[in-house]
GROMACS .gro file of N, CA and C in nm:
model
  453
    1UNK      N    1  -2.401   1.050  -0.119
    1UNK     CA    2  -2.401   0.929  -0.084
    1UNK      C    3  -2.257   0.823  -0.064
    2UNK      N    4  -2.280   0.717   0.071
    2UNK     CA    5  -2.185   0.656   0.050
    2UNK      C    6  -2.209   0.448   0.039
    3UNK      N    7  -2.070   0.414  -0.005
    3UNK     CA    8  -2.101   0.263  -0.002
    3UNK      C    9  -2.032   0.224   0.144
    4UNK      N   10  -2.019   0.097   0.170
    4UNK     CA   11  -1.951   0.079   0.289
    4UNK      C   12  -1.944  -0.049   0.251
    5UNK      N   13  -1.883  -0.182   0.274
    5UNK     CA   14  -1.865  -0.313   0.395
    5UNK      C   15  -1.747  -0.310   0.455
    6UNK      N   16  -1.817  -0.370   0.600
    6UNK     CA   17  -1.766  -0.390   0.815
    6UNK      C   18  -1.682  -0.604   0.713
    7UNK      N   19  -1.605  -0.601   0.822
    7UNK     CA   20  -1.576  -0.697   0.821
    7UNK      C   21  -1.409  -0.689   0.932
    8UNK      N   22  -1.439  -0.808   0.992
    8UNK     CA   23  -1.306  -0.882   1.110
    8UNK      C   24  -1.235  -0.986   0.969
    9UNK      N   25  -1.086  -0.949   0.955
    9UNK     CA   26  -1.052  -0.995   0.946
    9UNK      C   27  -0.922  -0.999   0.960
   10UNK      N   28  -0.870  -1.082   1.036
   10UNK     CA   29  -0.701  -1.148   1.140
   10UNK      C   30  -0.661  -1.112   1.022
   11UNK      N   31  -0.464  -1.038   1.058
   11UNK     CA   32  -0.350  -1.001   1.042
   11UNK      C   33  -0.336  -1.041   0.933
   12UNK      N   34  -0.321  -1.268   0.885
   12UNK     CA   35  -0.220  -1.213   0.735
   12UNK      C   36  -0.425  -1.243   0.622
   13UNK      N   37  -0.528  -1.188   0.661
   13UNK     CA   38  -0.582  -1.254   0.533
   13UNK      C   39  -0.559  -1.050   0.540
   14UNK      N   40  -0.593  -1.017   0.581
   14UNK     CA   41  -0.508  -0.845   0.584
   14UNK      C   42  -0.438  -0.792   0.513
   15UNK      N   43  -0.321  -0.943   0.536
   15UNK     CA   44  -0.200  -0.874   0.452
   15UNK      C   45  -0.219  -0.954   0.325
   16UNK      N   46  -0.287  -1.146   0.259
   16UNK     CA   47  -0.331  -1.135   0.146
   16UNK      C   48  -0.404  -1.001   0.096
   17UNK      N   49  -0.479  -0.946   0.137
   17UNK     CA   50  -0.586  -0.796   0.092
   17UNK      C   51  -0.500  -0.746   0.050
   18UNK      N   52  -0.418  -0.617   0.094
   18UNK     CA   53  -0.303  -0.566   0.099
   18UNK      C   54  -0.271  -0.592  -0.045
   19UNK      N   55  -0.132  -0.699  -0.053
   19UNK     CA   56  -0.055  -0.746  -0.164
   19UNK      C   57  -0.183  -0.750  -0.280
   20UNK      N   58  -0.285  -0.840  -0.311
   20UNK     CA   59  -0.446  -0.848  -0.367
   20UNK      C   60  -0.387  -0.683  -0.440
   21UNK      N   61  -0.456  -0.602  -0.353
   21UNK     CA   62  -0.443  -0.399  -0.419
   21UNK      C   63  -0.303  -0.368  -0.476
   22UNK      N   64  -0.181  -0.336  -0.418
   22UNK     CA   65  -0.123  -0.382  -0.462
   22UNK      C   66  -0.056  -0.443  -0.588
   23UNK      N   67  -0.082  -0.569  -0.585
   23UNK     CA   68  -0.083  -0.652  -0.734
   23UNK      C   69  -0.180  -0.584  -0.833
   24UNK      N   70  -0.297  -0.580  -0.798
   24UNK     CA   71  -0.363  -0.547  -0.882
   24UNK      C   72  -0.460  -0.341  -0.928
   25UNK      N   73  -0.289  -0.367  -0.919
   25UNK     CA   74  -0.273  -0.150  -0.956
   25UNK      C   75  -0.350  -0.092  -0.845
   26UNK      N   76  -0.334  -0.108  -0.770
   26UNK     CA   77  -0.468  -0.026  -0.708
   26UNK      C   78  -0.282   0.066  -0.589
   27UNK      N   79  -0.342   0.087  -0.459
   27UNK     CA   80  -0.199   0.225  -0.393
   27UNK      C   81  -0.291   0.269  -0.307
   28UNK      N   82  -0.190   0.248  -0.184
   28UNK     CA   83  -0.211   0.202  -0.111
   28UNK      C   84  -0.172   0.436  -0.014
   29UNK      N   85  -0.203   0.505   0.083
   29UNK     CA   86  -0.230   0.644   0.077
   29UNK      C   87  -0.234   0.613   0.202
   30UNK      N   88  -0.189   0.702   0.278
   30UNK     CA   89  -0.215   0.773   0.447
   30UNK      C   90  -0.262   0.928   0.355
   31UNK      N   91  -0.310   0.855   0.500
   31UNK     CA   92  -0.485   1.031   0.456
   31UNK      C   93  -0.365   1.177   0.367
   32UNK      N   94  -0.211   1.190   0.378
   32UNK     CA   95  -0.166   1.282   0.330
   32UNK      C   96  -0.124   1.282   0.231
   33UNK      N   97  -0.124   1.207   0.179
   33UNK     CA   98  -0.070   1.141   0.043
   33UNK      C   99   0.018   1.046  -0.004
   34UNK      N  100   0.095   1.093   0.098
   34UNK     CA  101   0.221   0.968   0.118
   34UNK      C  102   0.159   0.854   0.085
   35UNK      N  103   0.214   0.700  -0.037
   35UNK     CA  104   0.199   0.613  -0.011
   35UNK      C  105   0.244   0.489   0.049
   36UNK      N  106   0.192   0.380   0.099
   36UNK     CA  107   0.239   0.334   0.156
   36UNK      C  108   0.228   0.154   0.137
   37UNK      N  109   0.251   0.164   0.210
   37UNK     CA  110   0.417  -0.020   0.221
   37UNK      C  111   0.266  -0.094   0.181
   38UNK      N  112   0.256  -0.284   0.134
   38UNK     CA  113   0.194  -0.357   0.115
   38UNK      C  114   0.176  -0.387   0.325
   39UNK      N  115   0.310  -0.394   0.318
   39UNK     CA  116   0.246  -0.449   0.504
   39UNK      C  117   0.279  -0.311   0.561
   40UNK      N  118   0.177  -0.315   0.547
   40UNK     CA  119   0.120  -0.117   0.627
   40UNK      C  120   0.096  -0.159   0.805
   41UNK      N  121   0.115  -0.095   0.864
   41UNK     CA  122   0.062  -0.150   1.011
   41UNK      C  123  -0.018  -0.038   1.016
   42UNK      N  124  -0.147   0.087   0.946
   42UNK     CA  125  -0.158   0.203   0.913
   42UNK      C  126  -0.243   0.141   0.972
   43UNK      N  127  -0.350   0.213   1.066
   43UNK     CA  128  -0.536   0.195   1.124
   43UNK      C  129  -0.628   0.192   1.016
   44UNK      N  130  -0.610   0.376   0.984
   44UNK     CA  131  -0.685   0.438   0.829
   44UNK      C  132  -0.592   0.423   0.712
   45UNK      N  133  -0.570   0.394   0.610
   45UNK     CA  134  -0.510   0.456   0.533
   45UNK      C  135  -0.697   0.472   0.364
   46UNK      N  136  -0.582   0.501   0.283
   46UNK     CA  137  -0.653   0.530   0.154
   46UNK      C  138  -0.638   0.418   0.055
   47UNK      N  139  -0.712   0.382  -0.071
   47UNK     CA  140  -0.686   0.246  -0.139
   47UNK      C  141  -0.713   0.416  -0.303
   48UNK      N  142  -0.660   0.407  -0.429
   48UNK     CA  143  -0.672   0.471  -0.523
   48UNK      C  144  -0.622   0.343  -0.678
   49UNK      N  145  -0.588   0.504  -0.767
   49UNK     CA  146  -0.549   0.476  -0.868
   49UNK      C  147  -0.483   0.560  -0.940
   50UNK      N  148  -0.357   0.530  -0.971
   50UNK     CA  149  -0.280   0.601  -0.988
   50UNK      C  150  -0.366   0.754  -1.142
   51UNK      N  151  -0.474   0.640  -1.202
   51UNK     CA  152  -0.488   0.667  -1.297
   51UNK      C  153  -0.665   0.756  -1.268
   52UNK      N  154  -0.665   0.803  -1.144
   52UNK     CA  155  -0.788   0.882  -1.027
   52UNK      C  156  -0.679   1.027  -1.035
   53UNK      N  157  -0.763   1.159  -1.052
   53UNK     CA  158  -0.701   1.275  -1.078
   53UNK      C  159  -0.774   1.332  -0.934
   54UNK      N  160  -0.899   1.280  -0.931
   54UNK     CA  161  -1.010   1.379  -0.819
   54UNK      C  162  -0.922   1.358  -0.728
   55UNK      N  163  -0.856   1.365  -0.662
   55UNK     CA  164  -0.790   1.428  -0.546
   55UNK      C  165  -0.792   1.566  -0.494
   56UNK      N  166  -0.851   1.577  -0.417
   56UNK     CA  167  -0.830   1.721  -0.295
   56UNK      C  168  -0.783   1.699  -0.185
   57UNK      N  169  -0.780   1.843  -0.166
   57UNK     CA  170  -0.667   1.832  -0.010
   57UNK      C  171  -0.774   1.914   0.040
   58UNK      N  172  -0.771   1.906   0.140
   58UNK     CA  173  -0.798   1.990   0.241
   58UNK      C  174  -0.731   1.993   0.425
   59UNK      N  175  -0.634   2.070   0.486
   59UNK     CA  176  -0.641   2.119   0.552
   59UNK      C  177  -0.526   2.038   0.570
   60UNK      N  178  -0.399   2.016   0.481
   60UNK     CA  179  -0.292   1.854   0.446
   60UNK      C  180  -0.374   1.766   0.480
   61UNK      N  181  -0.448   1.675   0.392
   61UNK     CA  182  -0.510   1.580   0.427
   61UNK      C  183  -0.618   1.602   0.291
   62UNK      N  184  -0.652   1.488   0.256
   62UNK     CA  185  -0.683   1.391   0.129
   62UNK      C  186  -0.841   1.416   0.239
   63UNK      N  187  -0.902   1.546   0.100
   63UNK     CA  188  -1.009   1.596   0.211
   63UNK      C  189  -1.107   1.381   0.123
   64UNK      N  190  -1.225   1.376   0.166
   64UNK     CA  191  -1.257   1.208   0.153
   64UNK      C  192  -1.408   1.187   0.149
   65UNK      N  193  -1.413   1.327   0.192
   65UNK     CA  194  -1.553   1.356   0.094
   65UNK      C  195  -1.586   1.370  -0.051
   66UNK      N  196  -1.460   1.448  -0.092
   66UNK     CA  197  -1.519   1.525  -0.257
   66UNK      C  198  -1.384   1.415  -0.362
   67UNK      N  199  -1.297   1.311  -0.291
   67UNK     CA  200  -1.188   1.257  -0.380
   67UNK      C  201  -1.284   1.147  -0.383
   68UNK      N  202  -1.172   1.125  -0.496
   68UNK     CA  203  -1.208   0.961  -0.614
   68UNK      C  204  -1.072   0.948  -0.504
   69UNK      N  205  -1.149   0.842  -0.384
   69UNK     CA  206  -1.045   0.765  -0.251
   69UNK      C  207  -1.145   0.657  -0.154
   70UNK      N  208  -1.051   0.478  -0.201
   70UNK     CA  209  -1.210   0.462  -0.105
   70UNK      C  210  -1.099   0.431   0.030
   71UNK      N  211  -1.130   0.481   0.145
   71UNK     CA  212  -1.083   0.451   0.271
   71UNK      C  213  -1.107   0.319   0.322
   72UNK      N  214  -1.025   0.316   0.400
   72UNK     CA  215  -1.001   0.173   0.414
   72UNK      C  216  -0.899   0.106   0.547
   73UNK      N  217  -1.014   0.043   0.685
   73UNK     CA  218  -0.926   0.075   0.803
   73UNK      C  219  -0.959  -0.081   0.825
   74UNK      N  220  -0.821  -0.030   0.880
   74UNK     CA  221  -0.818  -0.192   0.994
   74UNK      C  222  -0.889  -0.295   1.041
   75UNK      N  223  -0.947  -0.452   1.128
   75UNK     CA  224  -0.974  -0.472   1.229
   75UNK      C  225  -0.841  -0.478   1.313
   76UNK      N  226  -0.883  -0.443   1.419
   76UNK     CA  227  -0.795  -0.448   1.573
   76UNK      C  228  -0.929  -0.488   1.650
   77UNK      N  229  -0.753  -0.677   1.625
   77UNK     CA  230  -0.787  -0.664   1.816
   77UNK      C  231  -0.689  -0.585   1.917
   78UNK      N  232  -0.845  -0.615   2.019
   78UNK     CA  233  -0.768  -0.538   2.144
   78UNK      C  234  -0.787  -0.673   2.298
   79UNK      N  235  -0.661  -0.719   2.281
   79UNK     CA  236  -0.559  -0.858   2.413
   79UNK      C  237  -0.628  -0.797   2.534
   80UNK      N  238  -0.600  -0.674   2.555
   80UNK     CA  239  -0.721  -0.599   2.689
   80UNK      C  240  -0.825  -0.615   2.723
   81UNK      N  241  -0.869  -0.559   2.660
   81UNK     CA  242  -1.054  -0.529   2.607
   81UNK      C  243  -1.092  -0.624   2.541
   82UNK      N  244  -1.066  -0.753   2.527
   82UNK     CA  245  -1.078  -0.867   2.511
   82UNK      C  246  -1.230  -0.835   2.351
   83UNK      N  247  -1.203  -0.717   2.292
   83UNK     CA  248  -1.308  -0.655   2.216
   83UNK      C  249  -1.225  -0.664   2.101
   84UNK      N  250  -1.288  -0.688   1.881
   84UNK     CA  251  -1.279  -0.687   1.782
   84UNK      C  252  -1.281  -0.623   1.748
   85UNK      N  253  -1.246  -0.426   1.690
   85UNK     CA  254  -1.349  -0.322   1.601
   85UNK      C  255  -1.287  -0.343   1.446
   86UNK      N  256  -1.433  -0.344   1.424
   86UNK     CA  257  -1.412  -0.389   1.272
   86UNK      C  258  -1.384  -0.262   1.203
   87UNK      N  259  -1.291  -0.347   1.075
   87UNK     CA  260  -1.289  -0.243   0.981
   87UNK      C  261  -1.362  -0.238   0.870
   88UNK      N  262  -1.334  -0.195   0.767
   88UNK     CA  263  -1.391  -0.155   0.644
   88UNK      C  264  -1.352  -0.088   0.491
   89UNK      N  265  -1.477  -0.068   0.431
   89UNK     CA  266  -1.429   0.000   0.329
   89UNK      C  267  -1.585   0.040   0.316
   90UNK      N  268  -1.485   0.237   0.288
   90UNK     CA  269  -1.596   0.336   0.228
   90UNK      C  270  -1.550   0.382   0.081
   91UNK      N  271  -1.681   0.421   0.084
   91UNK     CA  272  -1.639   0.542  -0.050
   91UNK      C  273  -1.805   0.597  -0.055
   92UNK      N  274  -1.720   0.764  -0.043
   92UNK     CA  275  -1.823   0.861  -0.111
   92UNK      C  276  -1.847   0.887  -0.227
   93UNK      N  277  -1.973   0.810  -0.300
   93UNK     CA  278  -2.014   0.854  -0.434
   93UNK      C  279  -2.034   0.979  -0.440
   94UNK      N  280  -1.987   1.110  -0.465
   94UNK     CA  281  -2.015   1.223  -0.497
   94UNK      C  282  -1.980   1.273  -0.639
   95UNK      N  283  -2.117   1.328  -0.674
   95UNK     CA  284  -2.108   1.328  -0.756
   95UNK      C  285  -2.111   1.458  -0.890
   96UNK      N  286  -2.098   1.602  -0.759
   96UNK     CA  287  -2.090   1.710  -0.730
   96UNK      C  288  -1.935   1.727  -0.814
   97UNK      N  289  -1.891   1.608  -0.720
   97UNK     CA  290  -1.711   1.681  -0.756
   97UNK      C  291  -1.607   1.583  -0.830
   98UNK      N  292  -1.711   1.471  -0.873
   98UNK     CA  293  -1.575   1.404  -0.904
   98UNK      C  294  -1.661   1.333  -1.021
   99UNK      N  295  -1.555   1.310  -1.152
   99UNK     CA  296  -1.653   1.392  -1.355
   99UNK      C  297  -1.722   1.162  -1.335
  100UNK      N  298  -1.807   1.234  -1.402
  100UNK     CA  299  -1.891   1.074  -1.443
  100UNK      C  300  -1.780   0.936  -1.488
  101UNK      N  301  -1.700   0.950  -1.600
  101UNK     CA  302  -1.666   0.826  -1.622
  101UNK      C  303  -1.571   0.795  -1.429
  102UNK      N  304  -1.514   0.865  -1.390
  102UNK     CA  305  -1.448   0.861  -1.275
  102UNK      C  306  -1.512   0.792  -1.178
  103UNK      N  307  -1.617   0.828  -1.158
  103UNK     CA  308  -1.705   0.723  -1.090
  103UNK      C  309  -1.732   0.623  -1.145
  104UNK      N  310  -1.759   0.543  -1.218
  104UNK     CA  311  -1.856   0.505  -1.273
  104UNK      C  312  -1.659   0.370  -1.295
  105UNK      N  313  -1.583   0.432  -1.277
  105UNK     CA  314  -1.416   0.358  -1.243
  105UNK      C  315  -1.428   0.332  -1.173
  106UNK      N  316  -1.416   0.444  -1.054
  106UNK     CA  317  -1.376   0.365  -0.903
  106UNK      C  318  -1.529   0.277  -0.844
  107UNK      N  319  -1.630   0.247  -0.849
  107UNK     CA  320  -1.735   0.164  -0.801
  107UNK      C  321  -1.710   0.061  -0.898
  108UNK      N  322  -1.650   0.059  -0.898
  108UNK     CA  323  -1.620  -0.077  -1.031
  108UNK      C  324  -1.477  -0.156  -0.878
  109UNK      N  325  -1.423  -0.048  -0.890
  109UNK     CA  326  -1.317  -0.100  -0.802
  109UNK      C  327  -1.319  -0.075  -0.695
  110UNK      N  328  -1.524  -0.026  -0.596
  110UNK     CA  329  -1.574  -0.076  -0.505
  110UNK      C  330  -1.619  -0.270  -0.573
  111UNK      N  331  -1.665  -0.238  -0.668
  111UNK     CA  332  -1.735  -0.355  -0.688
  111UNK      C  333  -1.619  -0.492  -0.602
  112UNK      N  334  -1.501  -0.476  -0.671
  112UNK     CA  335  -1.442  -0.602  -0.693
  112UNK      C  336  -1.323  -0.562  -0.578
  113UNK      N  337  -1.341  -0.483  -0.488
  113UNK     CA  338  -1.268  -0.477  -0.384
  113UNK      C  339  -1.335  -0.587  -0.238
  114UNK      N  340  -1.502  -0.525  -0.287
  114UNK     CA  341  -1.612  -0.642  -0.184
  114UNK      C  342  -1.633  -0.738  -0.220
  115UNK      N  343  -1.575  -0.672  -0.355
  115UNK     CA  344  -1.623  -0.959  -0.412
  115UNK      C  345  -1.439  -1.025  -0.324
  116UNK      N  346  -1.373  -0.984  -0.330
  116UNK     CA  347  -1.264  -1.051  -0.259
  116UNK      C  348  -1.299  -1.050  -0.123
  117UNK      N  349  -1.312  -0.934  -0.041
  117UNK     CA  350  -1.344  -0.971   0.116
  117UNK      C  351  -1.457  -1.065   0.086
  118UNK      N  352  -1.555  -1.096   0.048
  118UNK     CA  353  -1.668  -1.164   0.078
  118UNK      C  354  -1.633  -1.324  -0.013
  119UNK      N  355  -1.559  -1.306  -0.099
  119UNK     CA  356  -1.474  -1.458  -0.120
  119UNK      C  357  -1.367  -1.494  -0.033
  120UNK      N  358  -1.306  -1.385   0.104
  120UNK     CA  359  -1.189  -1.493   0.162
  120UNK      C  360  -1.275  -1.454   0.300
  121UNK      N  361  -1.345  -1.398   0.341
  121UNK     CA  362  -1.380  -1.306   0.488
  121UNK      C  363  -1.513  -1.406   0.526
  122UNK      N  364  -1.509  -1.514   0.512
  122UNK     CA  365  -1.620  -1.612   0.527
  122UNK      C  366  -1.775  -1.504   0.650
  123UNK      N  367  -1.898  -1.539   0.565
  123UNK     CA  368  -2.010  -1.492   0.624
  123UNK      C  369  -2.077  -1.574   0.771
  124UNK      N  370  -2.030  -1.547   0.844
  124UNK     CA  371  -2.114  -1.605   1.012
  124UNK      C  372  -2.252  -1.551   1.004
  125UNK      N  373  -2.297  -1.574   1.118
  125UNK     CA  374  -2.443  -1.573   1.081
  125UNK      C  375  -2.459  -1.607   1.335
  126UNK      N  376  -2.467  -1.570   1.349
  126UNK     CA  377  -2.435  -1.645   1.501
  126UNK      C  378  -2.590  -1.554   1.616
  127UNK      N  379  -2.622  -1.542   1.708
  127UNK     CA  380  -2.660  -1.530   1.745
  127UNK      C  381  -2.601  -1.470   1.908
  128UNK      N  382  -2.724  -1.319   1.918
  128UNK     CA  383  -2.657  -1.257   1.980
  128UNK      C  384  -2.685  -1.148   2.056
  129UNK      N  385  -2.794  -1.139   2.223
  129UNK     CA  386  -2.912  -1.101   2.233
  129UNK      C  387  -3.004  -1.148   2.215
  130UNK      N  388  -2.981  -1.243   2.141
  130UNK     CA  389  -3.169  -1.262   2.153
  130UNK      C  390  -3.137  -1.164   1.982
  131UNK      N  391  -3.075  -1.195   1.889
  131UNK     CA  392  -3.079  -1.118   1.813
  131UNK      C  393  -2.982  -1.260   1.678
  132UNK      N  394  -3.013  -1.162   1.607
  132UNK     CA  395  -2.976  -1.255   1.518
  132UNK      C  396  -2.875  -1.196   1.399
  133UNK      N  397  -2.742  -1.198   1.448
  133UNK     CA  398  -2.637  -1.172   1.382
  133UNK      C  399  -2.513  -1.167   1.237
  134UNK      N  400  -2.514  -1.126   1.145
  134UNK     CA  401  -2.464  -1.195   1.044
  134UNK      C  402  -2.332  -1.108   0.974
  135UNK      N  403  -2.208  -1.225   0.994
  135UNK     CA  404  -2.041  -1.115   1.019
  135UNK      C  405  -1.927  -1.094   0.905
  136UNK      N  406  -1.863  -1.091   0.871
  136UNK     CA  407  -1.757  -1.132   0.811
  136UNK      C  408  -1.632  -1.179   0.874
  137UNK      N  409  -1.633  -1.263   0.966
  137UNK     CA  410  -1.548  -1.272   1.051
  137UNK      C  411  -1.393  -1.402   1.009
  138UNK      N  412  -1.279  -1.421   0.925
  138UNK     CA  413  -1.201  -1.425   0.957
  138UNK      C  414  -1.192  -1.554   1.036
  139UNK      N  415  -1.165  -1.653   0.917
  139UNK     CA  416  -1.121  -1.827   1.024
  139UNK      C  417  -1.075  -1.788   1.129
  140UNK      N  418  -0.980  -1.721   1.163
  140UNK     CA  419  -0.819  -1.758   1.280
  140UNK      C  420  -0.892  -1.668   1.362
  141UNK      N  421  -1.021  -1.554   1.371
  141UNK     CA  422  -1.101  -1.496   1.476
  141UNK      C  423  -1.246  -1.547   1.526
  142UNK      N  424  -1.271  -1.620   1.441
  142UNK     CA  425  -1.485  -1.705   1.497
  142UNK      C  426  -1.411  -1.752   1.658
  143UNK      N  427  -1.320  -1.780   1.654
  143UNK     CA  428  -1.320  -1.853   1.743
  143UNK      C  429  -1.262  -1.748   1.931
  144UNK      N  430  -1.249  -1.650   1.842
  144UNK     CA  431  -1.268  -1.527   1.959
  144UNK      C  432  -1.391  -1.449   1.948
  145UNK      N  433  -1.450  -1.512   1.918
  145UNK     CA  434  -1.639  -1.377   1.895
  145UNK      C  435  -1.728  -1.488   2.067
  146UNK      N  436  -1.601  -1.557   2.058
  146UNK     CA  437  -1.741  -1.661   2.221
  146UNK      C  438  -1.654  -1.585   2.315
  147UNK      N  439  -1.600  -1.521   2.402
  147UNK     CA  440  -1.512  -1.451   2.438
  147UNK      C  441  -1.505  -1.280   2.408
  148UNK      N  442  -1.448  -1.274   2.302
  148UNK     CA  443  -1.464  -1.063   2.268
  148UNK      C  444  -1.637  -1.049   2.199
  149UNK      N  445  -1.560  -0.957   2.270
  149UNK     CA  446  -1.689  -0.877   2.229
  149UNK      C  447  -1.698  -0.740   2.082
  150UNK      N  448  -1.739  -0.774   1.917
  150UNK     CA  449  -1.698  -0.717   1.844
  150UNK      C  450  -1.790  -0.591   1.835
  151UNK      N  451  -1.722  -0.490   1.800
  151UNK     CA  452  -1.728  -0.373   1.814
  151UNK      C  453  -1.775  -0.345   1.653
   0.00000   0.00000   0.00000
């Protein structure tokens, strides 16, 4: 079973988010487990803590389904296509491979991270094709929603 939160963050907001993560003891890494800097431009990376020991490799990459990692993808603004691809935080809380104490700790971390996102990325409610839609969208990206398609 997994948990996720979707969002549309502007670049400055994403940098603030990465700073928050690093300042609070999280480690950002690529899919091979190499640590990333807080000014990363990686489209997809992993969030973990040094205390998490349940990290499993599969074909040279971290197995995101079995390991104690939180997957993070960046919001991408595709100017030439007039589209905004959402970012997301996702965690697969696999009870078969992650010890219960570590699973409890990482679930609390996911809650903290989601709380930061909800406190820093405003929720906007709007109509799209006669359906009401609610999304977390940075104030800098909100004006683009009139002309851009949200993916």
